[in-house]
mmCIF file of C-alpha atoms in Angstrom:
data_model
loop_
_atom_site.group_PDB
_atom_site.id
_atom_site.type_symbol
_atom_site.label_atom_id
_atom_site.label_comp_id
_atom_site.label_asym_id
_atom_site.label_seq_id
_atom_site.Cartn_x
_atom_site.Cartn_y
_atom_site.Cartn_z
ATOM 1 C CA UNK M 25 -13.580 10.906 -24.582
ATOM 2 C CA UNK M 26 -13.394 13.452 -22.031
ATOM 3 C CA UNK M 27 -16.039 11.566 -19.616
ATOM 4 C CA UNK M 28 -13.820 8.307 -19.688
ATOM 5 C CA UNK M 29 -10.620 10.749 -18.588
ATOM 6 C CA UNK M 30 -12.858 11.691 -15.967
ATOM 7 C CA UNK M 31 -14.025 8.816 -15.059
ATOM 8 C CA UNK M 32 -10.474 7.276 -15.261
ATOM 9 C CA UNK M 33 -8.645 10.147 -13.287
ATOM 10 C CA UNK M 34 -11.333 9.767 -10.215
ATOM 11 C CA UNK M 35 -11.072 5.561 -10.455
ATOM 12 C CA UNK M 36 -6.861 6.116 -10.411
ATOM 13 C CA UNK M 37 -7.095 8.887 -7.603
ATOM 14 C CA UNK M 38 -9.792 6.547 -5.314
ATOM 15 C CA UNK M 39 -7.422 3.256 -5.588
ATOM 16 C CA UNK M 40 -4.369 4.766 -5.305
ATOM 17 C CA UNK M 41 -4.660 8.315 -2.661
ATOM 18 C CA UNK M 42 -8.315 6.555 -1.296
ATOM 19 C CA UNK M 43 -10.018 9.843 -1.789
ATOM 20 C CA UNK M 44 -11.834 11.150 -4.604
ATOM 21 C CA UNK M 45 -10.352 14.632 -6.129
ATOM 22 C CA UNK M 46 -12.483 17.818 -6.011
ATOM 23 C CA UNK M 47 -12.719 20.401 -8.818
ATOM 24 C CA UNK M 48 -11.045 23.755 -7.943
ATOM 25 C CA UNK M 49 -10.496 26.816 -9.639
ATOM 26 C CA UNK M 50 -6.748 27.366 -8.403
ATOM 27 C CA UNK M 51 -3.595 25.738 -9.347
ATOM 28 C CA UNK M 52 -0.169 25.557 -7.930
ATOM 29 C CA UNK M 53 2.757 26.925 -9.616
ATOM 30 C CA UNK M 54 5.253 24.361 -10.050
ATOM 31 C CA UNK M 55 4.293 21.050 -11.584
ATOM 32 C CA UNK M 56 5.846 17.803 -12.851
ATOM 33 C CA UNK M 57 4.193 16.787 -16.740
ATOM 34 C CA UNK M 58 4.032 14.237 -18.834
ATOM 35 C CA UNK M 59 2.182 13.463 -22.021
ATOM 36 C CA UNK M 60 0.410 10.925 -24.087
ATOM 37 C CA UNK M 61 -1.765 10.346 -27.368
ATOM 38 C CA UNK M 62 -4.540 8.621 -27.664
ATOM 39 C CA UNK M 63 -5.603 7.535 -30.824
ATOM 40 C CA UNK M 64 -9.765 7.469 -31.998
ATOM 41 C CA UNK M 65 -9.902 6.035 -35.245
ATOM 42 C CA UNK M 66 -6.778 7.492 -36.433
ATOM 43 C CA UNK M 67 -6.975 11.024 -35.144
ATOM 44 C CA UNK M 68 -4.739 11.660 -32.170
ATOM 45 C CA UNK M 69 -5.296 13.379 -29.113
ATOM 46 C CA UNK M 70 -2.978 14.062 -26.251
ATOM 47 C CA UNK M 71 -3.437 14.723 -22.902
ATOM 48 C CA UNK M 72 -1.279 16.013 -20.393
ATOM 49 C CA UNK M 73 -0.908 15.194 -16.840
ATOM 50 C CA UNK M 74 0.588 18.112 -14.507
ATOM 51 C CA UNK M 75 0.702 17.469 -10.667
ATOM 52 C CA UNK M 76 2.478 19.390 -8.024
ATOM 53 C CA UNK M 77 5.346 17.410 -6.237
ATOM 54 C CA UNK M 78 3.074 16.923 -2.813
ATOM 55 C CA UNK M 79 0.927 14.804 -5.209
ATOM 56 C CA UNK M 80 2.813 12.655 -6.748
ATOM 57 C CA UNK M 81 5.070 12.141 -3.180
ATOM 58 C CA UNK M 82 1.983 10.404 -2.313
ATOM 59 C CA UNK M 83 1.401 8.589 -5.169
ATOM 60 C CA UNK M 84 4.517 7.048 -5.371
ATOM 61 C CA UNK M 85 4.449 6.238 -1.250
ATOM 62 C CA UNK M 86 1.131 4.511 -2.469
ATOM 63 C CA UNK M 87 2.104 2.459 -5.213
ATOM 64 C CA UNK M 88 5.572 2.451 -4.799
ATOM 65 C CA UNK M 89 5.892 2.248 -1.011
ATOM 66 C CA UNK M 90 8.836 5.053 -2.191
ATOM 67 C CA UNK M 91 9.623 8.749 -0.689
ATOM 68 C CA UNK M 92 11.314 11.301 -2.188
ATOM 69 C CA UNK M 93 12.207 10.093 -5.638
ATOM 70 C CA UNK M 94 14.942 11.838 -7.700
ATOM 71 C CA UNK M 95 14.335 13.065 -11.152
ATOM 72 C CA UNK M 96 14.588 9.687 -12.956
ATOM 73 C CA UNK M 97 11.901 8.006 -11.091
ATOM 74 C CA UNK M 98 9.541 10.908 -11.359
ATOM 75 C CA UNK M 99 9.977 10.710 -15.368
ATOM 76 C CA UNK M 100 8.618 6.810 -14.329
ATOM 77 C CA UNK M 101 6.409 7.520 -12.123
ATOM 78 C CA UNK M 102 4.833 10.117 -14.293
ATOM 79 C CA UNK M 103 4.763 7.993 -17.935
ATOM 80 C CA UNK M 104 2.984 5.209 -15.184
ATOM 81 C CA UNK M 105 0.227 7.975 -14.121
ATOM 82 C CA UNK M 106 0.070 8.427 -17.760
ATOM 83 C CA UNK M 107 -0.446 4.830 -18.783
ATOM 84 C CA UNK M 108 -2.895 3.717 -15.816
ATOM 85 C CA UNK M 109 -5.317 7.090 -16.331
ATOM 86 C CA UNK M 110 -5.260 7.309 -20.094
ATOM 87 C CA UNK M 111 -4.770 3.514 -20.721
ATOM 88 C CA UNK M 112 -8.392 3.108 -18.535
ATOM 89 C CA UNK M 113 -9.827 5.895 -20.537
ATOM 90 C CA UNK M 114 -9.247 3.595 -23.156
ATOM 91 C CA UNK M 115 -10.782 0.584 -22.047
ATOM 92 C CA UNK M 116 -14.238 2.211 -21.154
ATOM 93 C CA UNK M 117 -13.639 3.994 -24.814
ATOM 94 C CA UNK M 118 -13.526 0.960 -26.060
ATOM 95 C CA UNK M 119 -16.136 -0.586 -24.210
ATOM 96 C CA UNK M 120 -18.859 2.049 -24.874
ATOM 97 C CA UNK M 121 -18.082 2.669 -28.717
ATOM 98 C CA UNK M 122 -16.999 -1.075 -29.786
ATOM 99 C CA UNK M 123 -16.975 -0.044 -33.399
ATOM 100 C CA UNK M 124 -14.155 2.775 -32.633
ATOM 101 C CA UNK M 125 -10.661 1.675 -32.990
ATOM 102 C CA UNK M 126 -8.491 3.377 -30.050
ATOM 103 C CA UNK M 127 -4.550 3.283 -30.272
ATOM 104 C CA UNK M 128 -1.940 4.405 -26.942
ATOM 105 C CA UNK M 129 1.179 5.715 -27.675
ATOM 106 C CA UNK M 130 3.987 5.593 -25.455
ATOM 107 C CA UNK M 131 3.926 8.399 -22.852
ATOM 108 C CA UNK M 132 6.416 11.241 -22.285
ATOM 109 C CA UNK M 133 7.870 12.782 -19.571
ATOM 110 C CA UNK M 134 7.947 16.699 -20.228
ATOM 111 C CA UNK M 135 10.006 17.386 -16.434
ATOM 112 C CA UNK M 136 9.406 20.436 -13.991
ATOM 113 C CA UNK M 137 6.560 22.510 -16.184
ATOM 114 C CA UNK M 138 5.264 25.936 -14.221
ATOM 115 C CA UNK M 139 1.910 27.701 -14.901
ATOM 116 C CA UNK M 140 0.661 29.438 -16.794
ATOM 117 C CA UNK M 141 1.123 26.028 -19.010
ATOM 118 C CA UNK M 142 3.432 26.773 -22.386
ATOM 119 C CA UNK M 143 1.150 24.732 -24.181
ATOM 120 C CA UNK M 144 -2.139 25.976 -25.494
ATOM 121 C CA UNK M 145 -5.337 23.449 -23.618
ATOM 122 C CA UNK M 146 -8.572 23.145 -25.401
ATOM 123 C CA UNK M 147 -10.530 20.945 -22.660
ATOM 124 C CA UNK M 148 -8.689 21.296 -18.739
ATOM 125 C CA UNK M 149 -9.729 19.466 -15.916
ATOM 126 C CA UNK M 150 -8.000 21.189 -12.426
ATOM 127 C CA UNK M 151 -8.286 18.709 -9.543
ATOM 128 C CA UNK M 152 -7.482 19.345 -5.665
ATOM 129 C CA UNK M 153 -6.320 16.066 -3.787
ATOM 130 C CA UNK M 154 -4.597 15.729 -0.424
ATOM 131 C CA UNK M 155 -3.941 19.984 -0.542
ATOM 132 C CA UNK M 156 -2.077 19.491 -3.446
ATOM 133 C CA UNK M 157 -3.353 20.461 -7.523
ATOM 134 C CA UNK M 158 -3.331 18.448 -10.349
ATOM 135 C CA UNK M 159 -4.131 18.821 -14.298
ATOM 136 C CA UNK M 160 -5.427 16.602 -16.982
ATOM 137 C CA UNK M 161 -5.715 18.342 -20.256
ATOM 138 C CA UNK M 162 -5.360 18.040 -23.733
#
């Protein structure tokens, strides 16, 4: 599961920003968050997508052709990160193990989140994009 988030997260970041993200050690502070569950056969896991502000400003000039969105279209934007990474996680999930059955639910937005993270993250992925940091975690 963790290779198709990978694999997912680079394929959203090159269509949308046009640039591949880079592994880094350091984070930002202050990051937007949302969350979703995947389901493998029953058993749920949930990821959760932090990115700093800077990030997600370009995302949404990128697919949106937006700037400076208030709080109610980040909690969009965000479930729509959400959806397009984890939903394409999915798909090659579903395409490499046909015999798996693999469930979304619907994602949540979880608002302005700072690091250290209050939730506890078995398996993090910390991305640099554009100068600007990004999880995907669960």
């Amino acid at each position: 599961m963790k290779q198709s988030v990978i694999e997912a997260t680079h394929s959203f970041c090159e269509t949308i920003l046009c640039e591949l993200p880079q592994k880094t050690a350091t984070l930002g502070q202050y990051f937007y968050g949302s969350a979703i569950s995947l389901l493998e056969n029953d058993v749920e896991h949930t990821w959760y997508l932090f990115f700093e502000k800077a990030v997600l400003d370009d995302i949404a000039f990128n697919l949106l052709f937006e700037e400076n969105l208030c709080e109610n279209d980040l909690d969009d934007l965000l479930k729509e990160i959400a959806n397009q990474i984890i939903g394409s996680a999915k798909v090659l999930l579903e395409e490499k193990y046909p015999d798996n059955t693999y469930h979304l639910n619907v994602p949540e937005f979880m608002g302005n989140v700072c690091a250290p993270f209050p939730i506890d993250l078995q398996d993090s992925h910390h991305y640099l994009i554009k100068n600007s940091t990004f999880v995907i975690a669960r």
